Short mmCIF file of C-alpha atoms and ligand atoms in Angstrom, two decimals:
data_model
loop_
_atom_site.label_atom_id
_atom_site.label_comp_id
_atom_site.label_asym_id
_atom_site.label_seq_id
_atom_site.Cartn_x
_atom_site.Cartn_y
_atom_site.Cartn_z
CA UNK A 396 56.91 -19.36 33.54
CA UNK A 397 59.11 -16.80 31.87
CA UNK A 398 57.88 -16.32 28.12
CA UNK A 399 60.54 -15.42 25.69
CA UNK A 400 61.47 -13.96 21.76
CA UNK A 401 60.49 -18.07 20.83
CA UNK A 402 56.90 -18.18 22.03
CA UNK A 403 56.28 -14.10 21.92
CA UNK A 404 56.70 -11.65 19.02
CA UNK A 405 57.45 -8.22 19.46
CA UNK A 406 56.67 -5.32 17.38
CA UNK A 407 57.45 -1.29 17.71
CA UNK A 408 55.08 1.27 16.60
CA UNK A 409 58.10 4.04 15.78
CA UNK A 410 56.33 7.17 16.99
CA UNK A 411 59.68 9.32 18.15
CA UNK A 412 58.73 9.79 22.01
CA UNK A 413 55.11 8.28 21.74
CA UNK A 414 57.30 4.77 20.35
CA UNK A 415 55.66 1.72 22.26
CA UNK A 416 55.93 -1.65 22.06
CA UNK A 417 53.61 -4.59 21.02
CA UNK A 418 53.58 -8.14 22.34
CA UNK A 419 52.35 -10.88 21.12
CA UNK A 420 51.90 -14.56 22.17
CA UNK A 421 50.01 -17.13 24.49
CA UNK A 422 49.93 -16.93 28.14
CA UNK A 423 50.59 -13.13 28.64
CA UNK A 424 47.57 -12.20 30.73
CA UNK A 425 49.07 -14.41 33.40
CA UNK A 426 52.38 -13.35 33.11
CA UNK A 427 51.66 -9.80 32.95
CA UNK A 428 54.20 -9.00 35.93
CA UNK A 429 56.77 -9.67 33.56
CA UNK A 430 55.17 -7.66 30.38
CA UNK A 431 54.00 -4.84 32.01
CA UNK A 432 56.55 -4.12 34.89
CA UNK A 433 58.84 -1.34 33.19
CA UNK A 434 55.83 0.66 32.25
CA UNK A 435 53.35 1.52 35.21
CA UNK A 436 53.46 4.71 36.97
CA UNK A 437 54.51 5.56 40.25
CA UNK A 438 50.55 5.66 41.31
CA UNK A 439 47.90 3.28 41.34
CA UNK A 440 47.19 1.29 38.27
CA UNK A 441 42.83 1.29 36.98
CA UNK A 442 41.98 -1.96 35.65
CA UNK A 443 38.69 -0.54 33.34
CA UNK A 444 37.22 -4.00 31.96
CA UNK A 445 33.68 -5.17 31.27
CA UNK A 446 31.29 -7.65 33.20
CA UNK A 447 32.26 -10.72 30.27
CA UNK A 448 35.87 -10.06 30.24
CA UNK A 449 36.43 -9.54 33.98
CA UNK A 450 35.12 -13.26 34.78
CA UNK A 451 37.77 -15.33 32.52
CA UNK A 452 41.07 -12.51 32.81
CA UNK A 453 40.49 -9.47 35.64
CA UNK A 454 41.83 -12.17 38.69
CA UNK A 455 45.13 -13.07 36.71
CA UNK A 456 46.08 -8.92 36.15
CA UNK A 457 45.36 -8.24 39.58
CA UNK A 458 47.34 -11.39 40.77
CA UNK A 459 50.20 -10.29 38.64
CA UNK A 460 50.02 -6.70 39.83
CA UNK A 461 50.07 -8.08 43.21
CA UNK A 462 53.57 -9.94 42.28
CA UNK A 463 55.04 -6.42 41.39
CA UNK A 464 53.38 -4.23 44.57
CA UNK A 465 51.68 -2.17 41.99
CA UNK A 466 48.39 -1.05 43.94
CA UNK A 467 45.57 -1.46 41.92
CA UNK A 468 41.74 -1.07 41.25
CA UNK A 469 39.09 -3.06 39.18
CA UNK A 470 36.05 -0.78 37.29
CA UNK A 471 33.90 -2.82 35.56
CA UNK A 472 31.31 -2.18 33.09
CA UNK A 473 28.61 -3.16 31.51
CA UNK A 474 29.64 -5.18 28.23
CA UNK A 475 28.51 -3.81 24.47
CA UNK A 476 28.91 -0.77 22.70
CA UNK A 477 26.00 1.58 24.43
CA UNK A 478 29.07 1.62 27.48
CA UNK A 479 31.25 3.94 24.94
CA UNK A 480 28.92 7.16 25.82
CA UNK A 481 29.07 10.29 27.63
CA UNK A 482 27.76 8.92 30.27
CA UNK A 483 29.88 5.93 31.40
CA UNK A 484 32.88 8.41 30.53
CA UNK A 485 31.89 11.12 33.08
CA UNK A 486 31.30 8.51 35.54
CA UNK A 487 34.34 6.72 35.20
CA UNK A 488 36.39 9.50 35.21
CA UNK A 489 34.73 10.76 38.51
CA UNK A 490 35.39 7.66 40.05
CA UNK A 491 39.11 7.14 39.21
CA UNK A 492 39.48 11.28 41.02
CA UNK A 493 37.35 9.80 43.94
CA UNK A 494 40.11 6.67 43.78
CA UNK A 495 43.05 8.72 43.79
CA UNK A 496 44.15 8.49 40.42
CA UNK A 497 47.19 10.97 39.85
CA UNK A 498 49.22 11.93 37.19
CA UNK A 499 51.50 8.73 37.58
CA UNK A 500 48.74 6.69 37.61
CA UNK A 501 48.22 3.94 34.59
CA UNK A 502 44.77 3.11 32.98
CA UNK A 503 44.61 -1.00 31.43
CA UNK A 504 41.96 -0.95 29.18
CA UNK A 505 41.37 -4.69 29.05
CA UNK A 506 38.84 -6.32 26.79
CA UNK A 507 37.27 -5.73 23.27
CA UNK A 508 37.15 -2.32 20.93
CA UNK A 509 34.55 -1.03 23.00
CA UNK A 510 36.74 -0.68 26.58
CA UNK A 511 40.09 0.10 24.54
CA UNK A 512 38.19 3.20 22.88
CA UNK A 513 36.70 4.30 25.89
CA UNK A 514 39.38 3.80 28.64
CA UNK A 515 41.95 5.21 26.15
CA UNK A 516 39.58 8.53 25.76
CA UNK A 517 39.42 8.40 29.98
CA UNK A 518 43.47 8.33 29.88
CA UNK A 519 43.74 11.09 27.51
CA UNK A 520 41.35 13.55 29.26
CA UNK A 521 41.99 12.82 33.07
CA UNK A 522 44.28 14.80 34.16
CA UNK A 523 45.09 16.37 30.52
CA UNK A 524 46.34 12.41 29.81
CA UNK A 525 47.68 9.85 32.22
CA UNK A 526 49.50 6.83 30.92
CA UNK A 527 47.24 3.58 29.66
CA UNK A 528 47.89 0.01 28.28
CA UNK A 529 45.91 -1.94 25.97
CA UNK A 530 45.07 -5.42 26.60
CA UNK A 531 42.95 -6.60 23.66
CA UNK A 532 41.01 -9.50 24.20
CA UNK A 533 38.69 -9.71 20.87
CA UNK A 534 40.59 -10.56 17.51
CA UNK A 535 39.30 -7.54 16.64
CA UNK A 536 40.74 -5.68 19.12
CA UNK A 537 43.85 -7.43 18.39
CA UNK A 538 44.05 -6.85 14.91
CA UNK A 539 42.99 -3.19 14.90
CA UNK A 540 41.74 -1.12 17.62
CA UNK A 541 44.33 -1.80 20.33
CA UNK A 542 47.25 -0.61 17.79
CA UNK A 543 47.21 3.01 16.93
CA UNK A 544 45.69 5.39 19.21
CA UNK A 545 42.19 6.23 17.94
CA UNK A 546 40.60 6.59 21.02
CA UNK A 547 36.70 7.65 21.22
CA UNK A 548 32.98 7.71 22.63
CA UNK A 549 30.07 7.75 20.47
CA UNK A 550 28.13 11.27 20.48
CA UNK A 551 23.79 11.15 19.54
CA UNK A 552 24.97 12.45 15.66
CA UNK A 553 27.00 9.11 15.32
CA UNK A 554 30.06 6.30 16.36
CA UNK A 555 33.38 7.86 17.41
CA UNK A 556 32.51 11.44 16.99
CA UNK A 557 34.22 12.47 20.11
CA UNK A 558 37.22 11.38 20.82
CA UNK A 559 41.56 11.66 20.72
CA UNK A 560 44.49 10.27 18.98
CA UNK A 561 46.38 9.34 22.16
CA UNK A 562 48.69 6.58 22.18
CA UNK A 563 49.26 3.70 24.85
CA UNK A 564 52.04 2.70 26.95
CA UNK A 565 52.04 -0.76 25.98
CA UNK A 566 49.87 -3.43 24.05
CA UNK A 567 49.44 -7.06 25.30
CA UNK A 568 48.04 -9.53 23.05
CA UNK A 569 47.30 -13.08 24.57
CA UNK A 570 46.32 -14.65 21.94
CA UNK A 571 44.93 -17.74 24.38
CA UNK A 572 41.85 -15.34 25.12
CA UNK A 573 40.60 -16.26 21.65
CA UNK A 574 39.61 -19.34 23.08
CA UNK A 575 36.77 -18.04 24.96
CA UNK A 576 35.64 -15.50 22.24
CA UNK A 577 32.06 -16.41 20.78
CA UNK A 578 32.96 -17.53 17.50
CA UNK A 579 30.54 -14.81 15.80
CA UNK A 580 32.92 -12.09 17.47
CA UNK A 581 36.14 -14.16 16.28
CA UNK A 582 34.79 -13.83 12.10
CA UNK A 583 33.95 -10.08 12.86
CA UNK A 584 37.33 -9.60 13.29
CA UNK A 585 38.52 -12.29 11.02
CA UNK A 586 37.29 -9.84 8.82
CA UNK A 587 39.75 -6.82 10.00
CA UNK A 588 42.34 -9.17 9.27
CA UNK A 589 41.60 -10.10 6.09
CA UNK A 590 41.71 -6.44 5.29
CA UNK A 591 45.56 -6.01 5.63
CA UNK A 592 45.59 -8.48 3.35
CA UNK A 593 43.17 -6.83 0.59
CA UNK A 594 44.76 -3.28 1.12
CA UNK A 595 48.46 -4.18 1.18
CA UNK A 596 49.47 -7.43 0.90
CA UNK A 597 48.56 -9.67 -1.47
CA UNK A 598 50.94 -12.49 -0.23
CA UNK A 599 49.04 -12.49 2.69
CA UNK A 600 45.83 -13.21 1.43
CA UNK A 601 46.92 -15.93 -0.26
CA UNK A 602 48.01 -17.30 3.18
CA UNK A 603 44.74 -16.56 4.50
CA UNK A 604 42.89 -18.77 1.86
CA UNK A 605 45.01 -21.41 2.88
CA UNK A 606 45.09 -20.63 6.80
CA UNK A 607 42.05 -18.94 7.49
CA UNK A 608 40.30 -21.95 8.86
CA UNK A 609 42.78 -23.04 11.21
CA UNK A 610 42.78 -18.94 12.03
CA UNK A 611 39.31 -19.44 12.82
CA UNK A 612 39.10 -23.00 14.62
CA UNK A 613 42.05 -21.98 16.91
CA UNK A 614 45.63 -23.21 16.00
CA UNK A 615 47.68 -20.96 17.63
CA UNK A 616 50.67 -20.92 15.49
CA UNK A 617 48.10 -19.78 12.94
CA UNK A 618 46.52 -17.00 15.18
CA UNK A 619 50.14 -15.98 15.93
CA UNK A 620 50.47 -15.51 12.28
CA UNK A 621 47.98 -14.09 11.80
CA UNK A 622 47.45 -11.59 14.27
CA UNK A 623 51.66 -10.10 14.27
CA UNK A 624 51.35 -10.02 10.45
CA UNK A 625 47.53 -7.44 11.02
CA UNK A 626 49.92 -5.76 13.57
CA UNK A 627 52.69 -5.09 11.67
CA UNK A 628 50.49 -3.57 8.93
CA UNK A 629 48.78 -1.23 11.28
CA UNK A 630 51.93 -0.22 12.64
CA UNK A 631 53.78 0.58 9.47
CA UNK A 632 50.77 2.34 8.76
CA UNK A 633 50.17 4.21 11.91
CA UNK A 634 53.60 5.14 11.84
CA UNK A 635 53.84 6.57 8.60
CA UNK A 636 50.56 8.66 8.73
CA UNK A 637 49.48 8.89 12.48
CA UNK A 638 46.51 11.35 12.16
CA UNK A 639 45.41 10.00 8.99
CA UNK A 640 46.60 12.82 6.41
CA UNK A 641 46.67 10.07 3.74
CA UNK A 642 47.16 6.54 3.92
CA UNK A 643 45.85 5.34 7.51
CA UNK A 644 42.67 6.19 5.42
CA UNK A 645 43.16 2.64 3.50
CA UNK A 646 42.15 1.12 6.89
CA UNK A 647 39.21 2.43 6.42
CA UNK A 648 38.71 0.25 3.33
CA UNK A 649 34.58 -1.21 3.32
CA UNK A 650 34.08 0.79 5.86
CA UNK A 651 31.62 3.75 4.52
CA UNK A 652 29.10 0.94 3.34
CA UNK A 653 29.66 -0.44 6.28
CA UNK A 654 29.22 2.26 8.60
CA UNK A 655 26.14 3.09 5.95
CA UNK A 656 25.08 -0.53 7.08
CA UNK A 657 25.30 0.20 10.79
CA UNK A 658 23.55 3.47 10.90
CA UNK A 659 20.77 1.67 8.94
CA UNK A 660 20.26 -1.52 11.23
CA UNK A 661 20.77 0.59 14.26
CA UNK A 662 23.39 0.60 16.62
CA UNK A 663 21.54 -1.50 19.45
CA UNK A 664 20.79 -3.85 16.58
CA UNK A 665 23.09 -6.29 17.31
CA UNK A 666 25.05 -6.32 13.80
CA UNK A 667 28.61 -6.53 14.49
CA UNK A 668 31.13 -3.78 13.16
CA UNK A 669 33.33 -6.38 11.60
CA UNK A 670 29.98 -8.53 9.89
CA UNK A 671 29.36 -4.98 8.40
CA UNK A 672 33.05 -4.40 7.32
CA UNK A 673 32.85 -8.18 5.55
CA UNK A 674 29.89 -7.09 3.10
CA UNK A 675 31.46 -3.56 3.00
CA UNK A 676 34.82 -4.76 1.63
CA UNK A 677 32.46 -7.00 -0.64
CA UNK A 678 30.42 -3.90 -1.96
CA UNK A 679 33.60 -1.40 -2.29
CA UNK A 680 35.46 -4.55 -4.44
CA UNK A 681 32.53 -4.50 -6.66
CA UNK A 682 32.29 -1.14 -6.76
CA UNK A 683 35.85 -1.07 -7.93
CA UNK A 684 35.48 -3.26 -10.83
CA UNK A 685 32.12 -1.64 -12.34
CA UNK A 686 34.83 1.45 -12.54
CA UNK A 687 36.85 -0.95 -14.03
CA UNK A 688 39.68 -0.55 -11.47
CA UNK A 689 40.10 -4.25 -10.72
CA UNK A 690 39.36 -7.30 -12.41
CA UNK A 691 35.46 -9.72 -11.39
CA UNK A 692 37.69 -12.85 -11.06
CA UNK A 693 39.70 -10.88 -7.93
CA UNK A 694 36.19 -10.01 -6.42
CA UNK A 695 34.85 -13.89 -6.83
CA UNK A 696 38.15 -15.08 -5.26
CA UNK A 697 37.24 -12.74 -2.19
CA UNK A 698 33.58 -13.27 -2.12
CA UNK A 699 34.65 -17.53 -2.41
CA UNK A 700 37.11 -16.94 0.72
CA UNK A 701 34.97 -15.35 2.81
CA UNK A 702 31.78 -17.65 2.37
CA UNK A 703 34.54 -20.32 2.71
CA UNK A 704 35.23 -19.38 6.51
CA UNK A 705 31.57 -18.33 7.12
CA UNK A 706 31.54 -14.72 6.46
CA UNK A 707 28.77 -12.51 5.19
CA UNK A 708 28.88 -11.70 1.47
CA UNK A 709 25.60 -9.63 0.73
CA UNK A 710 22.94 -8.13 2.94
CA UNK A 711 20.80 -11.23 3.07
CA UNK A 712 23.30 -13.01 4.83
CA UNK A 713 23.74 -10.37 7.80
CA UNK A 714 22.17 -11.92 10.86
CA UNK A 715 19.88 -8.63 11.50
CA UNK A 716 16.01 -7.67 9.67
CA UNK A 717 16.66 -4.31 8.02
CA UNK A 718 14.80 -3.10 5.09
CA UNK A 719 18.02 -2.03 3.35
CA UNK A 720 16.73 0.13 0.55
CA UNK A 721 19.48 1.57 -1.40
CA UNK A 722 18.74 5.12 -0.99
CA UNK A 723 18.32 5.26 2.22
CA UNK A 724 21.68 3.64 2.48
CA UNK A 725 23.52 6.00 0.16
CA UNK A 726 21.97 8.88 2.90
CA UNK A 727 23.45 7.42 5.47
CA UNK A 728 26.90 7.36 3.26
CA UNK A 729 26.28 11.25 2.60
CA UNK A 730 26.45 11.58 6.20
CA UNK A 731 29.80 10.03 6.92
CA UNK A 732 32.70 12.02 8.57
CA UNK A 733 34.73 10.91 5.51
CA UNK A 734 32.68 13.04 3.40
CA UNK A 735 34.38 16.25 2.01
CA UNK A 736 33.39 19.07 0.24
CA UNK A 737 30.29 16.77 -0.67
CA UNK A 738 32.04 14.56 -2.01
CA UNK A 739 32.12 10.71 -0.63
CA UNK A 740 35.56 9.42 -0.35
CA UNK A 741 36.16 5.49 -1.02
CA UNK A 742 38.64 3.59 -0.52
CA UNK A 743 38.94 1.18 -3.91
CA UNK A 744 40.71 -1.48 -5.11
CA UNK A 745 43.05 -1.68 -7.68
CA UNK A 746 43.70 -5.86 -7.20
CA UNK A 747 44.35 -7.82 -4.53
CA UNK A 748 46.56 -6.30 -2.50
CA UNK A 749 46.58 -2.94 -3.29
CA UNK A 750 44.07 0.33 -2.52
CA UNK A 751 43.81 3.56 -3.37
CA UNK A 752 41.66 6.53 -2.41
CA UNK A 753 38.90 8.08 -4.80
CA UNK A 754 36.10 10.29 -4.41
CA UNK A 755 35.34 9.83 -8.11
CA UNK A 756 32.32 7.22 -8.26
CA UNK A 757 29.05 8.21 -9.63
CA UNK A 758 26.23 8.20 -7.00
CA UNK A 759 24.74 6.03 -9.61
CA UNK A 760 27.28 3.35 -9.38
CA UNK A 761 27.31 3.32 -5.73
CA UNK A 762 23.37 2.67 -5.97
CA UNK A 763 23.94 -0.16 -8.54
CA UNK A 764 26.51 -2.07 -5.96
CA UNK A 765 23.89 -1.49 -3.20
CA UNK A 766 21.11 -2.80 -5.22
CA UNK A 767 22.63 -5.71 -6.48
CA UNK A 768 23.93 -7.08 -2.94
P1 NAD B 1011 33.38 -5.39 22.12
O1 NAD B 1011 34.41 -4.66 22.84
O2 NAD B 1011 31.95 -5.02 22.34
O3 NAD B 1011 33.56 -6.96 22.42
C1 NAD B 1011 32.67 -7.87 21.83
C2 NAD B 1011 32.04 -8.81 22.87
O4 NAD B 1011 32.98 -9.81 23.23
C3 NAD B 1011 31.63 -8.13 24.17
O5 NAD B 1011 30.42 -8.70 24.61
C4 NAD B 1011 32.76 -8.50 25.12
O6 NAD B 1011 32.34 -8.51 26.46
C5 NAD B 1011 33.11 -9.88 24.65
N1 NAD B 1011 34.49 -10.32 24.89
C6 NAD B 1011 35.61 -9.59 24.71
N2 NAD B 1011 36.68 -10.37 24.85
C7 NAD B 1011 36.24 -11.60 25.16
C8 NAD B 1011 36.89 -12.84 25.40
N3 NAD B 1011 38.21 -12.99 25.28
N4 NAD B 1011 36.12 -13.91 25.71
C9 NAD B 1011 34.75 -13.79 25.75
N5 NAD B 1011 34.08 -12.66 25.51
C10 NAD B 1011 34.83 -11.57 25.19
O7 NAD B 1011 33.58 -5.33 20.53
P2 NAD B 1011 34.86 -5.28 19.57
O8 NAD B 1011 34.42 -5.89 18.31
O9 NAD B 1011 36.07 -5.78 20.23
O10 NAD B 1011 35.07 -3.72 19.36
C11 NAD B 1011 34.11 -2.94 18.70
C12 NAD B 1011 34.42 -1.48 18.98
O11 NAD B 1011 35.72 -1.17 18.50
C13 NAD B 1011 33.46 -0.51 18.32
O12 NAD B 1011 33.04 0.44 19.27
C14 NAD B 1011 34.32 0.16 17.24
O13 NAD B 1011 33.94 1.48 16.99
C15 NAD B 1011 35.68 0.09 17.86
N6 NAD B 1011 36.79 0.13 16.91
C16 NAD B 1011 37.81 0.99 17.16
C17 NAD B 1011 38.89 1.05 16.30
C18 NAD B 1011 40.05 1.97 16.61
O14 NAD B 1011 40.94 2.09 15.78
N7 NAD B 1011 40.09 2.56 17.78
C19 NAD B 1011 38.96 0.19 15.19
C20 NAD B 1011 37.91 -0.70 14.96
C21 NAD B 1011 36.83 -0.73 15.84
N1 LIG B 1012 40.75 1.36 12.48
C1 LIG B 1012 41.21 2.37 11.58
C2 LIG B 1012 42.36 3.14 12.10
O1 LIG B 1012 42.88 2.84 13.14
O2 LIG B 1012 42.77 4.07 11.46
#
């Protein structure tokens, strides 16, 4: 099957010689031959996967390298986020010199956040950097991590402390691989996606109150929607700021109550960055219009869509026991790499649609918010 501009959208991240394409559509796992073949390296290519992803889509990348002669190798890892350490990075690395990787070798990075991050921080230190392609296979993945070169392990002081802008080669979105994503993972990055929306684009929000559920139950002309509009947000974004001297930091929107969240719960907990992002966004909207930034009726139509589709709203509904005392949570924000010169920065809202950033609240307004969710 040959997959074309009517069933596959294609995006460019404009980066001068770091410019790379992204695809996006059904079916391109198994037609990877035809997706991938004007971008591997002259050496072997490194499949680095882990053990849930490589049972539904490792056999249909190594069939399609097979089509193209492309010599190739399979590492596969343990699944979940303790596999993004210092450990699994030394030994991976050590065993793609032992394979024969080479400067014209290419790294696929193919599953969730947690194998893009860490095979992208392999291919930017082997070798001083050896070509690598993302092929995102959670919507959160799909939506965010895949597209923009943050690349990282986590260090024993906290998440993504060590790590590289480095962009890929090439990102591959098959947006059929949704279909076998637990349905908790699909919200968590539901919730990513409704983020483009609250940051930049009010017009599509409003789509994603109307679309959301079919987002979420699996239409695909939906998730194709869906998933190119996220895309072509980050992109634009990523294009215009790529080490995040000013606006990539409106991605970050939610995220320093959420990462405040994480720390708190634990990171073996089990709560899932994007269930964390969904009451973040929730707390830094409300946050926004105690300052009187943004109207209540904009943070009841967000808090309505995202019980609508099933997402956390306030701490009680996150599926993990944590004590979440207030204080102990604004620590945990006075600890964030976002903080400067003491200050917390925050990304706020100024309506639907539109962010700004501000290091400006009141400690005791940020300890109101976390009291009252
Ligand atoms: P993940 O990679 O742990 O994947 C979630 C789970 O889904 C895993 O158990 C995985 O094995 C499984 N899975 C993946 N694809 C599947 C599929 N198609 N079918 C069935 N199971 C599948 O988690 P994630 O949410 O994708 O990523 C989280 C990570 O991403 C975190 O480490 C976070 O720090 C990072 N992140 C990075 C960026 C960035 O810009 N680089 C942005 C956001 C998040
Ligand atoms: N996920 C935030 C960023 O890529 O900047």
């Amino acid at each position: 099957m040959t997959l074309t501009a009517a069933t596959v959208d294609t995006l460019r991240v404009d980066l001068g010689g770091r410019s790379y394409d992204i695809h996006i559509g059904p079916g391109l796992i198994a037609n990877a031959d035809q997706w991938l073949s004007d971008c591997l390296g002259v050496g072997a290519a490194f499949i680095i996967t882990d053990d849930n992803v490589a049972g539904h889509y490792l056999a249909p990348i190594e069939a399609a390298l097979d089509r193209l002669g492309q010599r190739h190798h399979a590492i596969v890892l343990p699944a979940g986020e303790a596999t993004k350490s210092f450990e699994t990075w030394r030994d991976v690395s050590e065993q793609l010199l032992a394979l024969g990787a080479e400067r014209g070798s290419t790294i696929i990075a193919l599953g969730g956040g947690v194998i893009g991050d860490l095979a992208g921080f392999i291919a930017a230190t082997l070798l001083r950097g050896v070509d690598f392609v993302q092929i995102p296979t959670t919507l959160l993945a799909q939506v965010d991590s895949s597209v923009g070169g943050k690349t990282a392990i986590n260090s024993a002081h906290g998440k993504n402390l060590i790590g590289a802008f480095f962009q890929p080669k090439r990102v591959l979105i098959d947006i059929a691989v949704l279909d076998s994503l637990p349905r908790r993972e699909l919200l968590a990055g539901y919730a990513e996606t409704v983020k483009y929306g609250l940051i930049g684009d009010a017009a599509f929000f409003d789509w994603l109150e109307r679309n959301g559920s079919d987002v979420i139950a699996g239409d695909q002309g939906a998730r194709r929607y869906a998933i190119t509009t996220s895309c072509a947000a980050k992109a634009a974004t990523v294009r215009a700021d790529e080490r995040e001297h000013g606006q990539r930091a409106l991605l970050n929107f939610g995220h320093t109550f959420a990462h405040a969240l994480e720390a708190e719960a634990g990171y073996d907990s089990g709560l899932l960055h994007g269930e964390a992002v969904a009451v973040g966004m929730i707390m830094a909207l409300a946050l926004s219009r105690d300052a009187g930034l943004c109207n209540g009726q904009d943070v009841a139509r967000v808090r309505r869509h995202f019980a609508a589709v099933g997402l956390p709203v306030t701490l009680a509904d996150l599926p993990v026991a944590a004590d979440w005392d207030p204080q102990r949570l604004y620590g945990h924000m006075q600890n964030d790499k976002k903080v400067a010169a003491g200050k917390i920065n925050f990304i706020a809202a100024t309506a639907i649609g539109a962010a700004v950033i501000s290091n400006q609240f009141q400690s005791e307004q940020v300890l109101q918010v976390l009291s009252e969710h």
